Tab-separated table of C-alpha atoms in Angstrom:
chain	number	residue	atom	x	y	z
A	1	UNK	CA	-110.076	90.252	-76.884
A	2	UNK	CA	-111.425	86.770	-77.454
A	3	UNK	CA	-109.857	85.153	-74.906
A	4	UNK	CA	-110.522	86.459	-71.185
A	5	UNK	CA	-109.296	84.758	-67.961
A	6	UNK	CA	-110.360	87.480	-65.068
A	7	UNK	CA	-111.203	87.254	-61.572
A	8	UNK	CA	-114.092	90.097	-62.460
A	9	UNK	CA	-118.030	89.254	-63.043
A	10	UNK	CA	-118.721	90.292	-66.625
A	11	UNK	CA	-121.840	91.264	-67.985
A	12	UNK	CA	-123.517	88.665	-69.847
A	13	UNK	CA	-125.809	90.754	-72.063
A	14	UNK	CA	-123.139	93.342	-72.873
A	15	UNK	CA	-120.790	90.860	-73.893
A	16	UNK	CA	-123.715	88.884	-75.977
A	17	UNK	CA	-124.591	92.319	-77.896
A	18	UNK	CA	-120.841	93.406	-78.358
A	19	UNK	CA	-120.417	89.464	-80.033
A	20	UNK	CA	-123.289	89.716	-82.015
A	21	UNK	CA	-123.809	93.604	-83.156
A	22	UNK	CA	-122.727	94.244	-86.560
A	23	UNK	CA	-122.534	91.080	-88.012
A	24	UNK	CA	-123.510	90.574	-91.743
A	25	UNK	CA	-121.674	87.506	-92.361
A	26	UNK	CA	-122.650	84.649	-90.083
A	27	UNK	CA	-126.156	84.116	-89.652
A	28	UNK	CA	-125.763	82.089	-86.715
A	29	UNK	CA	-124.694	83.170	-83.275
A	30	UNK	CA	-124.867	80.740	-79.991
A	31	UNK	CA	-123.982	81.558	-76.405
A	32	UNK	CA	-123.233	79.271	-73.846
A	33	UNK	CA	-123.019	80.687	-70.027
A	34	UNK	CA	-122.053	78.728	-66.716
A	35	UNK	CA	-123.713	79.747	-63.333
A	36	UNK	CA	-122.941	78.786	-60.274
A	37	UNK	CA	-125.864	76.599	-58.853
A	38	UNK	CA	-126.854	76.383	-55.173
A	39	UNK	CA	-127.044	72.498	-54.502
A	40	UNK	CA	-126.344	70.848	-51.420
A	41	UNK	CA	-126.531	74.409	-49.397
A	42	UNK	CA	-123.469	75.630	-51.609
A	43	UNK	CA	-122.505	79.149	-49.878
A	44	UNK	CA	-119.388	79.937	-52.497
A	45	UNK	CA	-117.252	78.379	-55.244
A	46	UNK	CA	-113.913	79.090	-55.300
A	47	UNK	CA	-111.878	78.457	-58.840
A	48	UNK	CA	-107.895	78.071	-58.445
A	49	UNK	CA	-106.138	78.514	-62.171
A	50	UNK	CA	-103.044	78.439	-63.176
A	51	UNK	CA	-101.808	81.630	-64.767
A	52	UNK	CA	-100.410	81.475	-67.792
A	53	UNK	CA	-101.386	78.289	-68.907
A	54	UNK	CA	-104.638	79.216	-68.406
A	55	UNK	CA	-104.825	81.292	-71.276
A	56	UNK	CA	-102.911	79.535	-73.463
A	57	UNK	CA	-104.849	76.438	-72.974
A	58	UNK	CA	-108.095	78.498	-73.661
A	59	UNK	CA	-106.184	79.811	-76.928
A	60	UNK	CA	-105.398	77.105	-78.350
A	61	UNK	CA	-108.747	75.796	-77.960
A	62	UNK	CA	-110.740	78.564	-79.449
A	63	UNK	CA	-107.988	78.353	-82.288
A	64	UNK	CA	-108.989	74.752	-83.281
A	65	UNK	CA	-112.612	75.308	-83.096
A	66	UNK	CA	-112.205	78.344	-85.214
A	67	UNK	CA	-110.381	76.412	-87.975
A	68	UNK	CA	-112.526	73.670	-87.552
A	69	UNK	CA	-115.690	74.371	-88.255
A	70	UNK	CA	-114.505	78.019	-90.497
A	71	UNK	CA	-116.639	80.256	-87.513
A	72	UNK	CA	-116.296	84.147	-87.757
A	73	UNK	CA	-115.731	84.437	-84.506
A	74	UNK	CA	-115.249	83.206	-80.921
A	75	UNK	CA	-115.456	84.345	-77.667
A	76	UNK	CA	-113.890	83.070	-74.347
A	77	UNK	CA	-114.264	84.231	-70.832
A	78	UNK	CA	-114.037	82.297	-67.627
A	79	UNK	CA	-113.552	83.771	-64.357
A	80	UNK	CA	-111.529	82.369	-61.441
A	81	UNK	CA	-111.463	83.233	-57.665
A	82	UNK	CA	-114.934	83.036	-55.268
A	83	UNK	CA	-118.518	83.898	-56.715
A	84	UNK	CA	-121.665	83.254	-55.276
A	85	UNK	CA	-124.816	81.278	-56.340
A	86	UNK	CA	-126.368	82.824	-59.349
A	87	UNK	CA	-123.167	84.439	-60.515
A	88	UNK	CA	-121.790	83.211	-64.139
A	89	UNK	CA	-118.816	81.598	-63.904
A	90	UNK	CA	-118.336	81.853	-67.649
A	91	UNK	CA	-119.268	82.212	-71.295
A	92	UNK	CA	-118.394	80.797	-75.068
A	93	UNK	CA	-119.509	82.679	-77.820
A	94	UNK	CA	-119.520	81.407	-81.169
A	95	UNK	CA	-120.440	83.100	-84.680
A	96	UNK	CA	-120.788	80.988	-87.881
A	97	UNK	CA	-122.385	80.670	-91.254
A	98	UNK	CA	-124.941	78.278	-90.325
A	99	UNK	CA	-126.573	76.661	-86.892
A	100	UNK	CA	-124.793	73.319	-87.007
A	101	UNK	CA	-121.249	75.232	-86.901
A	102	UNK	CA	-122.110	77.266	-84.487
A	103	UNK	CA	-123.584	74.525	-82.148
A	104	UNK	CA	-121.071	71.864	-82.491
A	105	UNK	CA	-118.319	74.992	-81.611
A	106	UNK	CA	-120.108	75.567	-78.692
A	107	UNK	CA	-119.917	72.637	-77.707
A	108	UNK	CA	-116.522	71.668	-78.304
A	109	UNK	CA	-115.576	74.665	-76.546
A	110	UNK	CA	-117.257	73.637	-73.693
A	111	UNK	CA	-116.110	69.900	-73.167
A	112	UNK	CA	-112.586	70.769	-73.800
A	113	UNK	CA	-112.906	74.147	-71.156
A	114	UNK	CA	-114.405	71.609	-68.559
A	115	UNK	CA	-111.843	68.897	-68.918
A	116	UNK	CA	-108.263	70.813	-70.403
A	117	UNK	CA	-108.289	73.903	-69.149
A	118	UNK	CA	-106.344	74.237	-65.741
A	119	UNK	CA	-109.358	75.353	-63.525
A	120	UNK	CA	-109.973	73.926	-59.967
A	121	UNK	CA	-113.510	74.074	-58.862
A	122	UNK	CA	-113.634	74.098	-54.986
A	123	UNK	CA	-117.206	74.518	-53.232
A	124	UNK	CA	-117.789	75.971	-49.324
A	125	UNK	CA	-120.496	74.424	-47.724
A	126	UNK	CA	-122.103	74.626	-44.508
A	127	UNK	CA	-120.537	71.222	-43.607
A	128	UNK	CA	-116.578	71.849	-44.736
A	129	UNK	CA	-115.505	72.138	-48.312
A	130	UNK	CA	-114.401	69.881	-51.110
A	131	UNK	CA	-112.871	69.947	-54.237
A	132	UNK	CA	-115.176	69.097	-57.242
A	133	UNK	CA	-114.314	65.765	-58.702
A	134	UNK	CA	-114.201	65.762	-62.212
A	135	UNK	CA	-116.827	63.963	-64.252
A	136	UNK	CA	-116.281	60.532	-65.836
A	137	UNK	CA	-118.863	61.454	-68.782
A	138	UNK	CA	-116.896	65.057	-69.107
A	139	UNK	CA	-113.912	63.127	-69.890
A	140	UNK	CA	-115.970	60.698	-71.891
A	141	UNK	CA	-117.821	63.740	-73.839
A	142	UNK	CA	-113.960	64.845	-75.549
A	143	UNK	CA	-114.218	61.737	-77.510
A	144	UNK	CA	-117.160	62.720	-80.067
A	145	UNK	CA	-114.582	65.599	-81.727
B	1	UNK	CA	-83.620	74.076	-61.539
B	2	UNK	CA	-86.968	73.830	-62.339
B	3	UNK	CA	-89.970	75.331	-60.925
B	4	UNK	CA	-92.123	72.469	-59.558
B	5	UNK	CA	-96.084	74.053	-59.043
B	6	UNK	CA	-98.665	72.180	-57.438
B	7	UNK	CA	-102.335	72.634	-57.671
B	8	UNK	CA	-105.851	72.497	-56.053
B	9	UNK	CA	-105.575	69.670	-53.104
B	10	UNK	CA	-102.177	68.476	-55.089
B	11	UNK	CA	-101.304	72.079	-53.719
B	12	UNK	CA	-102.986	71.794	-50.041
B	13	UNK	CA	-101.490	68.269	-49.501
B	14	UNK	CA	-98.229	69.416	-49.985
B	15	UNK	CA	-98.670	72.697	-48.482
B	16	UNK	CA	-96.887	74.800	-50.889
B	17	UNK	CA	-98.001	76.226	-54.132
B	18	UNK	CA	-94.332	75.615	-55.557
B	19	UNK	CA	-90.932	74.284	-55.180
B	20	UNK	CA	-87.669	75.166	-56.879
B	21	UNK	CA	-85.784	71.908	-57.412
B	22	UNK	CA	-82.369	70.800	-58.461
B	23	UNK	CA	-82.503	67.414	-60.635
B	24	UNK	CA	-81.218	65.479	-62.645
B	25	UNK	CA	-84.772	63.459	-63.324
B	26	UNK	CA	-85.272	62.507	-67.340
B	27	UNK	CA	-88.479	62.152	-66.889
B	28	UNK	CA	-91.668	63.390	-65.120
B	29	UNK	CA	-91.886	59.848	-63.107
B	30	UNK	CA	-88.401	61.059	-62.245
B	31	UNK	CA	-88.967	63.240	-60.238
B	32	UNK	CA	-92.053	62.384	-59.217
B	33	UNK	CA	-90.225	59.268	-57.147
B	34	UNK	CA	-87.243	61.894	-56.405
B	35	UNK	CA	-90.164	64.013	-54.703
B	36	UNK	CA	-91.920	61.001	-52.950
B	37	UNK	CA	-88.723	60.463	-51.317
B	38	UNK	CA	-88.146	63.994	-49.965
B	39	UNK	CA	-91.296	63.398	-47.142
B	40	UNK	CA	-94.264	62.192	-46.332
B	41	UNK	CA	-96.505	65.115	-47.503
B	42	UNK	CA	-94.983	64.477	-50.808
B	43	UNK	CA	-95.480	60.873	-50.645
B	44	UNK	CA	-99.182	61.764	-49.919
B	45	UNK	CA	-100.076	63.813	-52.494
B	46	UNK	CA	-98.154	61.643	-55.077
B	47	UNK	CA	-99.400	58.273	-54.172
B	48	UNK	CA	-101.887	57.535	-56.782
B	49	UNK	CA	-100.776	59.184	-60.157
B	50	UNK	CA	-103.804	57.778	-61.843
B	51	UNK	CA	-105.214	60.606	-60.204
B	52	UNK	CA	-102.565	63.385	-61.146
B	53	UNK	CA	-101.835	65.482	-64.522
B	54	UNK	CA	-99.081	67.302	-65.257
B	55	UNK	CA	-97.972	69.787	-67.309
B	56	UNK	CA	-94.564	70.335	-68.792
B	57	UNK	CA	-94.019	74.303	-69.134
B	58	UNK	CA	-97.254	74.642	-69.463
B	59	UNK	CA	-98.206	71.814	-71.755
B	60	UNK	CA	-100.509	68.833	-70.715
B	61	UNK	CA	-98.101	65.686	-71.020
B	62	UNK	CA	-97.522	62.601	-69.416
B	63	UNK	CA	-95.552	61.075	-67.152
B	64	UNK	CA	-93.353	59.193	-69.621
B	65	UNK	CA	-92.220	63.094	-70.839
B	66	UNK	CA	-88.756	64.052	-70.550
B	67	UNK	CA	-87.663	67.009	-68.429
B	68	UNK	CA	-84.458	67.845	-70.579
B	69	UNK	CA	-84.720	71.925	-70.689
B	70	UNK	CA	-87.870	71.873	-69.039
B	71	UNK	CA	-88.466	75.247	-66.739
B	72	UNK	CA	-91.787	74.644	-65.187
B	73	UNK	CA	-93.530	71.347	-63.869
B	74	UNK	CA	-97.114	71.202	-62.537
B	75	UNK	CA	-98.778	68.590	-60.637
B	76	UNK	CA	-102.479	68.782	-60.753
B	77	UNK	CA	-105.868	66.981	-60.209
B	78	UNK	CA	-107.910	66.427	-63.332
B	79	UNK	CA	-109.307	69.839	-64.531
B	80	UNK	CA	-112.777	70.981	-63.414
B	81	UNK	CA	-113.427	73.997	-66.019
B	82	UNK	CA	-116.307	75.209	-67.702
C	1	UNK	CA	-143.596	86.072	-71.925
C	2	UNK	CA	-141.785	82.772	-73.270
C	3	UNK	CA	-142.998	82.735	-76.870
C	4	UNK	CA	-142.962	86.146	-78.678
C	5	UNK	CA	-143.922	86.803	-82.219
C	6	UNK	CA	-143.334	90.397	-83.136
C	7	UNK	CA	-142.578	92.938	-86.395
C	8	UNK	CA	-140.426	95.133	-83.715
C	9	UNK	CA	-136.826	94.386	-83.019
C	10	UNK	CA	-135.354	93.245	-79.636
C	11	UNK	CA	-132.339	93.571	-78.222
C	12	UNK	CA	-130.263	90.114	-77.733
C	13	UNK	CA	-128.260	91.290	-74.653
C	14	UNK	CA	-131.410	92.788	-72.478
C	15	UNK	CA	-133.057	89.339	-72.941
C	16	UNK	CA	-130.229	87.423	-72.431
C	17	UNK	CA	-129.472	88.826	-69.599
C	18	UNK	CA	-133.280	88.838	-68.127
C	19	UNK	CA	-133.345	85.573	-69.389
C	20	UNK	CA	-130.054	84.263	-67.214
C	21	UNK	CA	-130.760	86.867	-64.243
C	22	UNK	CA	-131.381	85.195	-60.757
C	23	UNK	CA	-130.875	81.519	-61.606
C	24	UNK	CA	-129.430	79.013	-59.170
C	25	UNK	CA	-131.026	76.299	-59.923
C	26	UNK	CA	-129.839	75.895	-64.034
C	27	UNK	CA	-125.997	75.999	-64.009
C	28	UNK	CA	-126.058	75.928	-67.834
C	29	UNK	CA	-127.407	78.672	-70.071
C	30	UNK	CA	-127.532	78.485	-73.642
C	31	UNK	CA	-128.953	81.096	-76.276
C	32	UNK	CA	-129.269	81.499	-80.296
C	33	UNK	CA	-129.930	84.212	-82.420
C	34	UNK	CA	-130.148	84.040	-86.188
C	35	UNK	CA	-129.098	87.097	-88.043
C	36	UNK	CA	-129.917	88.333	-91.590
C	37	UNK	CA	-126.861	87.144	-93.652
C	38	UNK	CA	-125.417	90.143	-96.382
C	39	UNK	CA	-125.137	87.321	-98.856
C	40	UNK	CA	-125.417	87.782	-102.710
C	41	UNK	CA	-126.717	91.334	-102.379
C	42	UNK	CA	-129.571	91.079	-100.065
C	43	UNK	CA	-131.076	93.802	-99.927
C	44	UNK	CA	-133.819	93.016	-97.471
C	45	UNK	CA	-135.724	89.981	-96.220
C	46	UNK	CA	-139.337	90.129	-95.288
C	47	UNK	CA	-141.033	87.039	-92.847
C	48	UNK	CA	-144.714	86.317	-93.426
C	49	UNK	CA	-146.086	84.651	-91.242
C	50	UNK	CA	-149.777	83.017	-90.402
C	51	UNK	CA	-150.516	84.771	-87.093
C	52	UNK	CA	-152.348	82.491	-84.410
C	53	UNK	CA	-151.049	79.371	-85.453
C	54	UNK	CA	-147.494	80.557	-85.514
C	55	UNK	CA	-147.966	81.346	-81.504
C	56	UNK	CA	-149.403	77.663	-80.635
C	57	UNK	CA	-147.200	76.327	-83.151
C	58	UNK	CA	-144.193	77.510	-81.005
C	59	UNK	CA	-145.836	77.352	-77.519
C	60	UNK	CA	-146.214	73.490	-78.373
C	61	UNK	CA	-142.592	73.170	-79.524
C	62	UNK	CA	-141.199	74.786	-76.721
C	63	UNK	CA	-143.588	72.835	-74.128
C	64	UNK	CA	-142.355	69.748	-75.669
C	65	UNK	CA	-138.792	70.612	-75.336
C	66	UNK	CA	-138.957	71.703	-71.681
C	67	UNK	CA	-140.268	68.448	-70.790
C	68	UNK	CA	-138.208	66.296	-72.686
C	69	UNK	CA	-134.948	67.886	-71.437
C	70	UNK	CA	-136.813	69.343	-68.121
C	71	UNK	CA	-135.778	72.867	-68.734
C	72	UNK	CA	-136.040	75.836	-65.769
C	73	UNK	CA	-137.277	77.824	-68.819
C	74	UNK	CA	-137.357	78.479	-72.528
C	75	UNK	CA	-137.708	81.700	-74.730
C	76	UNK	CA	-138.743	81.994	-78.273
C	77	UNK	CA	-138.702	85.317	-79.840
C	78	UNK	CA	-139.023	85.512	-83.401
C	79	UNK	CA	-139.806	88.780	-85.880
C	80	UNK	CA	-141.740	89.119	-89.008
C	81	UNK	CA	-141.996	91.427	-91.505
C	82	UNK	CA	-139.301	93.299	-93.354
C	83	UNK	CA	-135.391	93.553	-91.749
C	84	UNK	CA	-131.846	94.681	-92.893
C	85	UNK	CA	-129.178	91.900	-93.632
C	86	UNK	CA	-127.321	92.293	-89.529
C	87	UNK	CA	-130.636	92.896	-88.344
C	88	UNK	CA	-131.474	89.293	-85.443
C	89	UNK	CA	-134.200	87.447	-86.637
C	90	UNK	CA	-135.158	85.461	-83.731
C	91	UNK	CA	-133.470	83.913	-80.645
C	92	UNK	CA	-133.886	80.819	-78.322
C	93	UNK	CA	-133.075	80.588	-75.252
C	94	UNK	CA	-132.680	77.520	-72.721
C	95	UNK	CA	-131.902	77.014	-69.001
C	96	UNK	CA	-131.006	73.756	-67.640
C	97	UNK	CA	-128.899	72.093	-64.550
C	98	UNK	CA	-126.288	70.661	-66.999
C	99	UNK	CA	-124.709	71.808	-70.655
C	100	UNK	CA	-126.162	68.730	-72.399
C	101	UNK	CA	-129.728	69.036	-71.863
C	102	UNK	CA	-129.285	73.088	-72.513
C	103	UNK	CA	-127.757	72.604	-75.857
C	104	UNK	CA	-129.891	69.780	-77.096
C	105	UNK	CA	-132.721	71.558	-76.249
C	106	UNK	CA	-131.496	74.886	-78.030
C	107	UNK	CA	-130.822	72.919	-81.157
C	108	UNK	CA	-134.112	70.962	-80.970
C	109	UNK	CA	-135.782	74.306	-80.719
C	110	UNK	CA	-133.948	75.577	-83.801
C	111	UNK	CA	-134.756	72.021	-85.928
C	112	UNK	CA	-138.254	72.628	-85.072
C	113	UNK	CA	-138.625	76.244	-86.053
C	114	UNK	CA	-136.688	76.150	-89.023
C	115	UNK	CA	-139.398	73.679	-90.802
C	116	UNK	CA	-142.646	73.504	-88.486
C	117	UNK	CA	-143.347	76.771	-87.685
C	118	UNK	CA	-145.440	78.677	-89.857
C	119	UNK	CA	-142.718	81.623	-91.664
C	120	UNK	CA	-141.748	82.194	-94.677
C	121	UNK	CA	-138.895	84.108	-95.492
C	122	UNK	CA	-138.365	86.200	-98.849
C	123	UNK	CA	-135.294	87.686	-100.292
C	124	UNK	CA	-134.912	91.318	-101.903
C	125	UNK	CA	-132.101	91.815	-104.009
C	126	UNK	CA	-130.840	93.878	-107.086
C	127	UNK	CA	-131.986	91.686	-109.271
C	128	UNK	CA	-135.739	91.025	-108.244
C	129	UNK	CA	-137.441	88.881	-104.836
C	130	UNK	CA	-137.208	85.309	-104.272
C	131	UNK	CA	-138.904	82.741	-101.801
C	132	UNK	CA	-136.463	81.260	-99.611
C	133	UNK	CA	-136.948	77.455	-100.256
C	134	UNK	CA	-136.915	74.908	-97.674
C	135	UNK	CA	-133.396	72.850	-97.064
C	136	UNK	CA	-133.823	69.251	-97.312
C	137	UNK	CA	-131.685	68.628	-94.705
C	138	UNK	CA	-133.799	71.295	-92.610
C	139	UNK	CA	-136.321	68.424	-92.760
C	140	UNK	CA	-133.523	66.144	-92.646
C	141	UNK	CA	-132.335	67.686	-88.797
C	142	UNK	CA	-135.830	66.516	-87.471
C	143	UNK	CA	-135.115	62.536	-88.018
C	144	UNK	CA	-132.836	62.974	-85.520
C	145	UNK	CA	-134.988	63.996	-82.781
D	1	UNK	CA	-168.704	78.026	-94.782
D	2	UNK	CA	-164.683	77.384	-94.516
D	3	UNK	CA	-161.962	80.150	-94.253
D	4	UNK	CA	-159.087	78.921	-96.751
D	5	UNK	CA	-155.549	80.708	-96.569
D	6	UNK	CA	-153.144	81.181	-98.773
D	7	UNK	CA	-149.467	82.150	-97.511
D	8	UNK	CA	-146.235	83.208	-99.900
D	9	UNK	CA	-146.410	81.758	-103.007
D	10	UNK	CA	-149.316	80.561	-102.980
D	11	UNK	CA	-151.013	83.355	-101.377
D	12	UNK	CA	-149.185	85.486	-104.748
D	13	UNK	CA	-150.340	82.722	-107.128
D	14	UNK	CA	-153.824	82.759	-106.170
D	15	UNK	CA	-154.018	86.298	-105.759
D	16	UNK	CA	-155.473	86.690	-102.223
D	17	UNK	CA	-154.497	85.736	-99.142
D	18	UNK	CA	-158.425	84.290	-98.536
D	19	UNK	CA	-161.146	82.895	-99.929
D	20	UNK	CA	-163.901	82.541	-98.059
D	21	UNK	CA	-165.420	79.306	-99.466
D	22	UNK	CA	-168.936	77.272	-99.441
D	23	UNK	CA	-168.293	73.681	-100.141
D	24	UNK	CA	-169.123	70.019	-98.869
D	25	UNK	CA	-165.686	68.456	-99.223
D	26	UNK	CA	-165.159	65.574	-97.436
D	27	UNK	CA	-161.434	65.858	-97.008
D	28	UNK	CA	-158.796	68.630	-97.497
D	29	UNK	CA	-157.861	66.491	-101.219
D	30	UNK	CA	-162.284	67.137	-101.726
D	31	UNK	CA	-161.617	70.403	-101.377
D	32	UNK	CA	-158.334	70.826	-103.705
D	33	UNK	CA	-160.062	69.401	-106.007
D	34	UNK	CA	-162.506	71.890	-106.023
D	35	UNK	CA	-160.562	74.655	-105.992
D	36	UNK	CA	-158.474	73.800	-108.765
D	37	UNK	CA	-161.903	73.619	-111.056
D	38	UNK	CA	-162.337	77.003	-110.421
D	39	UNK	CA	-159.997	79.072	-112.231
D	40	UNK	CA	-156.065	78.802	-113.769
D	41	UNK	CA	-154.847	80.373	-110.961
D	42	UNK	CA	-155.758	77.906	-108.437
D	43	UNK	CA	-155.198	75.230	-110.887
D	44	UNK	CA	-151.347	76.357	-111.206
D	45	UNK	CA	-151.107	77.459	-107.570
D	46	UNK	CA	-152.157	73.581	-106.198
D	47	UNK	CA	-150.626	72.069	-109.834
D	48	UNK	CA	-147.985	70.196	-107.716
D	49	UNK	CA	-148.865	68.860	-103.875
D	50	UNK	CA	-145.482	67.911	-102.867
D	51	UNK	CA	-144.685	71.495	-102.795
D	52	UNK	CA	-147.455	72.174	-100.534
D	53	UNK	CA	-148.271	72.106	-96.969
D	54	UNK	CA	-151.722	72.396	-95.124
D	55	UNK	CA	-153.202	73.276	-92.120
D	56	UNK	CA	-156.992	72.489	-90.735
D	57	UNK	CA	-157.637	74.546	-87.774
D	58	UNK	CA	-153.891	75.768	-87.296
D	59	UNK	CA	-152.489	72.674	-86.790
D	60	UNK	CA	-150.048	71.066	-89.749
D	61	UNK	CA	-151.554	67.891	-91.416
D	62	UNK	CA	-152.013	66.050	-94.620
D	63	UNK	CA	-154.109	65.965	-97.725
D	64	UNK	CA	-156.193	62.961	-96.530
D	65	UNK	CA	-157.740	64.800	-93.307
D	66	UNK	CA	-160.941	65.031	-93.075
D	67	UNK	CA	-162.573	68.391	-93.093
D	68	UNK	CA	-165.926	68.124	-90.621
D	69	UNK	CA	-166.611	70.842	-88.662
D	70	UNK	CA	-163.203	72.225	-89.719
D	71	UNK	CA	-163.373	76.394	-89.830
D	72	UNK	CA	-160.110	76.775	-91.416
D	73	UNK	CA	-157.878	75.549	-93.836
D	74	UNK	CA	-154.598	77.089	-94.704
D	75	UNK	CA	-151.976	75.989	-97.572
D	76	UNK	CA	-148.101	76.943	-98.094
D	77	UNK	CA	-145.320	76.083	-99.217
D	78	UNK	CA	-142.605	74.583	-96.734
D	79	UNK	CA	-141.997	76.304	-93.887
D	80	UNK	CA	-138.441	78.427	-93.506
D	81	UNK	CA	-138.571	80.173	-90.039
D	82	UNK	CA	-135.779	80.312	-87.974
C-alpha cells in the first residue's frame, strides 16, 4: 500500500527497510519523516482529517510525482488523531534512478501534503489550545513545481 | 440535499461536524450566503472567506464552483499537513 | 558515531530509526541511501577508498553542513570494498526544526560526497571492469552551493 | 622522505599503490615532474593532469602547492563516492 492515512504510529525503520529492500533499479532512495516537536510547552497535537478525501488527495499527489519525475516508487503515510512530542506524524518515501529525482519528489510531496491535503493540525498547551495557522511560505513553497 | 461538512475551528464555530441541506444554491457563494443567513454561528464562521476552502465532493474548488449534482460540500481552514 | 566508513553492511531501517529516536526538538527528518543499480549487467562494484582522509574529508563536510543549516545532527555512513547490485552503498541522514533546512542539507551532503570525498567506484561486468568516471554535472551540483 | 599514493587508475597504471620517494621538489608540479622522468609508467599514468586530482597531507589541492614539510602526497582520478 503506498498510500496510508491511519490513526496508528508506524515504525519508521520498518517501513524505510520494507521501501528500500530489494531494489536493483533505482539507485536512489530518500525519506522524509515529520515529528512532532515540543515548542512552547506543547503537551499533544491533535490532527482532524477528512476521510475520504484524505486519501484521495494524498493519491493523486503521489500519482503526479510518480509520473513526473519517472520514480520507481513512492510511499505515503500520515497519521491523524493525538500523538505526543517525539512521535512521527508522518513519512514520504521516494525511489528513483538518480538523487535529483528522488529529492525534488520528496519534496514536492511534502509542500503539496502540508498545504492540499485536508489535515488540521491542532496543538494542547498548558495555556488553552489553538489551531495551527498555516504558513504563508508553505503556500508560497507550491509555486517552484 | 447535500451534505454540508465543516472542519477544524470552521467545525467548532459552527458546532456541528455536518449539515444536510436542501438548496437550490448554483454556486458555492450560494450557499455560503444561504448559510450566513440561517444564524449567527453560521455568520461567524463564514465571515471572512479569504480565510475558508472548500471542497466540492471532495475536490478543492472555489467559491465561483457550481453545486449542480454536487453530494458533498466542505468548509475548511487552509490545510496544515505534512 | 556520525561519520562511518566501513567494508561491512548496515542496515538502513536500524539507523534510521536510532537516528530519528527521541527527537523533539527537529520536527523534520530526512535520510538517503544510494543503492547499487543492476544496470547493464553489473556484476559487482568495488569502492576504494584512501582511508584517513576519507574520515576528515567527511567529518569536515558534515561539520560544515550542520552549521550552515544548524542541524540537531547528521550521519554519514558510507561502505567500501566489493557489494552486489541492491546492496546500500551509503546513507545520510539529517535532523532539523523545519523540512527546508533538512533537505538542503541532505542534498548538500550528497553534492559533496559524490565529488570531494575520496572513493572510487569500479564496475564488474560480463564483459571486463571499468572505472566509474566522474559526472560533470556531479561537479556541476557544487556551483550551486 | 615523502609518502606518494596512488588510488584506482592510477594506483593500476603505476603499479603500486606507494612509492616511498626521496626528492627536493618545491611544489607538487616539482615533483610530477620528477616522477614522470622515471619510468613509462609514471610518464603515462600523470600523461594528462586534468584527469588528475591531488592531495598533500589528506587534504584536496592543486598542482601549484607547495610541498615543505609535506609527509604525503596522494594522486587520483576524480572522485565518485556517493
Amino acid at each position: 500500500m503506498s498510500v496510508r492515512v491511519q490513526a496508528e504510529s508506524f515504525d519508521l525503520g520498518a517501513e524505510a527497510s520494507r521501501f528500500a529492500s530489494g531494489r536493483t533499479d533505482a539507485g536512489a532512495i530518500v525519506t522524509f519523516s515529520g515529528v512532532v516537536r515540543a515548542d512552547g510547552g506543547l503537551i499533544e497535537m491533535e490532527i482532524e482529517h477528512y476521510p475520504g478525501m484524505t486519501e484521495s488527495a494524498i493519491g493523486a499527489i503521489r500519482e503526479e510525482a510518480v509520473a513526473r519525475w519517472s520514480l520507481a516508487d513512492a510511499l505515503v503515510i500520515h497519521r491523524h488523531g493525538r500523538m505526543e512530542p517525539g512521535e512521527l506524524i508522518m513519512m514520504v518515501a521516494t525511489a528513483a534512478r538518480h538523487r535529483g529525482d528522488a529529492f525534488a519528489a520528496a519534496e514536492f510531496l511534502m509542500d503539496y501534503l502540508k498545504s492540499r491535503a485536508p489535515f488540521w493540525k491542532k496543538e494542547r498547551r498548558g495555556d488553552g489550545d489553538g489551531w495551527v495557522a498555516a504558513k504563508v511560505e508553505d503556500e508560497a513553497a507550491l509555486q517552484r513545481w | 440535499m447535500i451534505d454540508v461538512l465543516y472542519f477544524a475551528w470552521v467545525r467548532e464555530r459552527i458546532g456541528a461536524p455536518k449539515d444536510r441541506v436542501e438548496t437550490q444554491a448554483a454556486t458555492v457563494a450560494d450557499l455560503v450566503a444561504e448559510l450566513r443567513a440561517r444564524e449567527e454561528r453560521y455568520e461567524v464562521a463564514f465571515s471572512d472567506l479569504s480565510a475558508l476552502r472548500v471542497a466540492v465532493d471532495q475536490e478543492l474548488t472555489d467559491f465561483d464552483a457550481p453545486l449542480a449534482g454536487a453530494r458533498e460540500v466542505a468548509f475548511f481552514p487552509p490545510m496544515t499537513g505534512g
